[in-house]
Amino acid sequence: MLQTVALELSSACGFACVYCDRKHWSAQGVVRETQHLEPRLVERILDEVTGMSPRPSLTLSFEGESALHPQFPELLALAGARGLRPWLSTSLKGAGDDGLAAMLAHCGTVCVSLEIDREAFAQRRGTVKDYGVVLKSMERLLAVGGRAEGYAAVAVSAVVPADEAIDSKRVSDFCATWIDRVDEIYLWNEWDFGEGIRLARSEGLARHLRRRRRCLQPEGFLAVLSDGTVSPCCLTSRVRLQGVTARDGILAVLEAPAYQAFLARHAAMELEGLPCQACDGWLEGWLGDETRTLQIGHSEAKIFREGCTERIPGRRA
């Protein structure tokens, strides 16, 4: 059953994050051009999602920065007109005031991707100047959004470096900076995109799972990339359905023999020759959820481990 539909509105990105698979595309034989998803196709897919029962969730994020689509505010309005409130993960770079207003008006959650501090941002993503630009956009987002009824929830996220402990002072300081200003904080585990797709931090995994299991993501996730091709993987466009596009909508994709064959291979764990063979992404669906506390500033906060993600509820008034 399809649970999440992701639309990558644009494959463009204004950053070069060291932990992103984009830097490995060439080495892995992935060829992607800078493209924007056609508005007519977006509208068709939105209509299909609206008519599905049960209705899958909608996210407007994948490997590119969707806010860089030249018609980004208009596309968000199309979703809003259908009663869809998508999740959006964004760096805010290039969004502009119209884009920020559209995010708040039409998204369910706007999750702003940061780093744990200025130094990490400069080392792992861009420059100190870029960091300042993102923070200024974040301040505008919070100022416009306030807590007005019907506006999107605002979250922040950071990819925690593999050599950084979740309970380190830098991570605690990052959380303390935002916990009273946002609705949620997400700490993403870093992935090592190289020859395989591995979790850079393996803390605690051995006690949960000692053997490989089938990946659950393809059973419920489908991404439409900016060129109209389709990926059943939530981590990377290395995994794309061969000979299948979304030009006739996603309902046609779900019925395509190549899509059904891909699902059958995963169910049988016949992964030889696929990028999935050397991937840890299957862990996401099988790790048990945990609740613990984290020292943030002078107080403790609950932290929820959900799969490979750490989530901390914010306290925005």
PDB file of C-alpha atoms in Angstrom, residues 6 23 53 64 106 118 130 135 156 169 244 254 286 317:
ATOM      1  CA  ALA A   6       7.538  12.320  -2.914  1.00  0.00           C
ATOM      2  CA  LYS A  23      28.774  13.932  -4.952  1.00  0.00           C
ATOM      3  CA  SER A  53      -8.096   5.885  -0.480  1.00  0.00           C
ATOM      4  CA  GLY A  64      17.127  18.484  -5.036  1.00  0.00           C
ATOM      5  CA  HIS A 106       0.162  25.364   2.171  1.00  0.00           C
ATOM      6  CA  ARG A 118      28.343  27.534  12.049  1.00  0.00           C
ATOM      7  CA  ASP A 130      25.703  30.897   3.349  1.00  0.00           C
ATOM      8  CA  LEU A 135      19.516  31.904   9.327  1.00  0.00           C
ATOM      9  CA  VAL A 156      14.688  22.217  12.113  1.00  0.00           C
ATOM     10  CA  LYS A 169      27.647  19.541  23.922  1.00  0.00           C
ATOM     11  CA  VAL A 244       9.204   3.513 -16.250  1.00  0.00           C
ATOM     12  CA  LEU A 254       1.858   1.287  -9.774  1.00  0.00           C
ATOM     13  CA  TRP A 286      12.887  -2.684  11.381  1.00  0.00           C
ATOM     14  CA  ALA A 317       4.378  28.744  22.166  1.00  0.00           C
TER      15      ALA A 317
END
